[in-house]
Amino acid sequence: MKLMSEGELLDEKSWKKLAMHTRCSVCHCRGWKLMCDSESPYVITSAFLDSVLFSTPCGTCKHSLGRHLDSIREKKKNDVRKLLLMMSDAEKMQERLIGNESSEILQIVQQTQRALTKEIGNGSSGGLATCSFGLPPFEPISIEDIVSNFIINKSGGKQKELENITETASNFLLAVNDWNIPHVKEMREKLSYSKLLYYRIIYARWLRFCSLPKKHESLRPYCVIKIFGRKFLITLLPFFVIDLKERASFVEDQIIEKLINFASDLRKNLSSDDSLTNSSVMLNFPEGVSRPTLEQGCPIWATESHLDITAHFFEADLASRESEQSNSSTHLEVGFVNESLMMRFIARMELTRRASKPPVHKMDAFEVDVARSEVSRLEECNGIISFHVISNNFDADQSRQKLTWLLQLQCLFSAQLPRMPKEYITRLVFDNRHKNLIIVKKERGVIGGICFRQFPTQGFIEIVFCAVTANEQVKGYGTRLMNHLKDYHVGAYHIYHFLTYADEFAVGYFKKQGFSEKIAMDKKQYHGYIKDYEGATLMGCQLHPWIVYTNFAGCLKRLHDLYRNAVKESFFEDQKKCPGVENVFQWHEGSLVPYAELPGLEQCEDELMPHEELEHKIRIILHKLRADKSAWPFLKPVNAEEVPEYYGYIKFPTDLKTMNERCRAKYYVHERLFVADLRRLFNNCFKFNAPKTLYYKAGYDLAEIARKLCQKAFPYLDIYPELPDAKPEV
C-alpha cells in the first residue's frame, strides 16, 4: 500500500506509528493495537513495524490498520509532519517519565505528554490549546516592558546615558531569559509557605512554556521576558544576583558587576515605584535609540562549565538512554565485570604506575603527547603559566595590563607569521569583534595566543591567528592552548565548530588538534562569513559537548593503562607457548585449519549455532518458563502506576513478554544474549523484593528451572541464571 509519492519524507513505518496513536475512522477506537491487552503503544520496535501490514486488524475494534489512517490521509503534508513531530515528542516524554527526576518535573512532563497524546488522537496538529496552570502571558506587563520603562526613568530620557545603559539592559534581558531558575526543592528553606506555593506555579509555567520546548520541537517556545512580569522579578531577582556572583569566574568582571548593579537597582525600583509596572504607562524611546533586545545581549548562563551541563544532562536523561539501549534490536550485550575483578584491575594499574617506568620509546607518539600535555598541565596548576581571554573594547578605562598583553600578542604574531602584514595583524588583534586567548608565563609575559572571531548565530568560530613563540614550542603549550579554546566555547557559548585557513606550515599542527579538511558544517552556514586566504587550506573541527578537552589526554592515558592491566590480569598466561603449531599447518597443507585443532584454541568454536536452531531452543525455554506456576510475576512488564518506584530503582527492566518479542525480532543472535536477559530478569526480582515476599519465592523457583533448562540447551556456555545466597523465607 503506497501512501505517498516518491521523494516525500514519510515512509510506511511513520504511517504505521501514526495509526497506533489516531482514532479509527469507523468507530471510537483510540488507536490501533495488535491485541486488546497490549501495553502502551510507545514501545514500538523497527522489526515490529516491518512485520505489521496495513490490512492487519486492530485487536480492539477489528478494523484494519489502514482504517485508522483515513482521517490522516486527508490532511496536508505539513500537518502530517507536525503530527509525527508531536508523536516523537510524546514518546520522548514517556521515556523520561521512567527516570528518577523530581516529582515536580515529572508531573509537568506527564501532563504535557497526555495532552499531546490526546491531540494526536484527535488528529489536531495545531498544538496544545489548554493548560491546567494557565496560558501565557501571565502578567499584564512583561519583563521586557518593565526594563524599558526602568532605563528611561533611570537615564532621565537623556539620549547619551540611555545608549550607555541599553547594552547592560540587553545583557540583563538575555540573562533572565536564559537563566535556569532554581528548582522548587532548593527554594523550600528560602521562601515562606505562601510564597513557595506561588513559586511552584511560576516554576511549572517556566518549565512547561520555556524549558520543555527547547527539547521538544512540537511545543511552541516562549520567551521568559515576554510572558512573565513584576511578580517573577520580585520573587527571583535576589537568587538571580546570587547565581550571577557564582558565575563571575566565567565572564568578564565588568559585565557581571554591571548586571548585578542593574538587577539590584531594578528590584529597589519595583518595590517602591508602581509606575514601572503600570500597563497604561508605556514610555517611548527617543528617536535614534533602540530598545534593549535579546539579540544585543551577551550570553551569561551559557558560560557555566560544561562539566555541570553534562552532569545535568546525564542525570535527566539517563533512564531514557538506558531504555533505548536495552530495547534496541542492534544492541549487543557487553561482558559484565564484577566489582572484585575490577578492583584487581585497578590494583594492578596502581602497582604498575608506582614501579619504575621504562624509558619511553621515541616512536611512541601516544606516550610523548601525554607527557607533553602533563607537563603543561602541571605548569598551569603551579601558576607558572595562565590562560586569559581578552579583547579590546575601546573603553578608555580598560586595564593597562590587558592593553600590554594585546601589544605583546600583536608583536608575537608579527614575529611568528612574517607573511602577514603587520597592519592587518594589528587591526584584527585590536578589533572589538575579535577575541584573543593568550598564554601568559611568569616573568615572560605573553608566549602564545589564538585570535578568533565568534559567529554564535551560525554556530562556529573562525580562528584567524594561532602561534606560540619560537623558544617555547614543542612543550605542549600549543595543544593546551587549543584545548582551553575548545572548553571555553563548549562551556561558555555552546559552539561546537571551529573553522580556520591553515598554510602549509600549520596544517600538521591543526590535524593534531582534531581538524580535518572535511568540513562537518553545511557550507551555507559559514560561506560569506569567514575571511578567505589564497594558498591556504580550509580546515574544520567539530567538538563534542561531553568532552573536557584539557583533561582528555590524561583520561585516555588512564583508560589505556586500565585496559592493558585488565588484559594482563584476565589473561595471565598471555605469554604461554603451545608446541605443535608448525605440524598442524603441515597436516592441513592447502586448506583452512579449524580453530579447535590449534594448540591452545581447543575451546574455540568454528561457527555460531545456526540461527534457526538457536531460536527453536530459546522458544522452547520461554514456553516452559511461561507455563510454569511460578511465572506469574514475570509474564508482562511491571505496571508503573501500581508500583511507581520500580522503574526508578531498576535501571534495566525486562520480562518474559519482552523476551518473547525480542526472540521474534531476531534479537538473540547468540545464546549469551538470551541468558544475559534471563539473569537480568531474576536479578531485578531479587534486588527489588525481600526474601519474605511471594515475588522473591516465585523468582527463586523459576530461576532454578531456568538454570536447568539453559544448562541442558547450552552445555558449553560459561554463564547461566544464578540463585541468590538468601533463600526465600515464605
XYZ file of C-alpha atoms in Angstrom, residues 459-461 489-490 493-498 541-545:
16
model
C 27.282 28.059 15.397
C 31.026 28.388 14.726
C 34.148 30.448 15.377
C 33.408 27.569 23.596
C 31.733 24.312 24.557
C 28.814 29.533 24.321
C 27.732 26.010 23.266
C 29.586 26.482 19.969
C 30.748 23.151 18.546
C 32.513 24.047 15.279
C 35.918 25.655 14.640
C 36.960 20.751 13.848
C 33.716 19.513 15.384
C 33.608 19.469 19.190
C 31.792 17.041 21.455
C 29.767 18.598 24.305
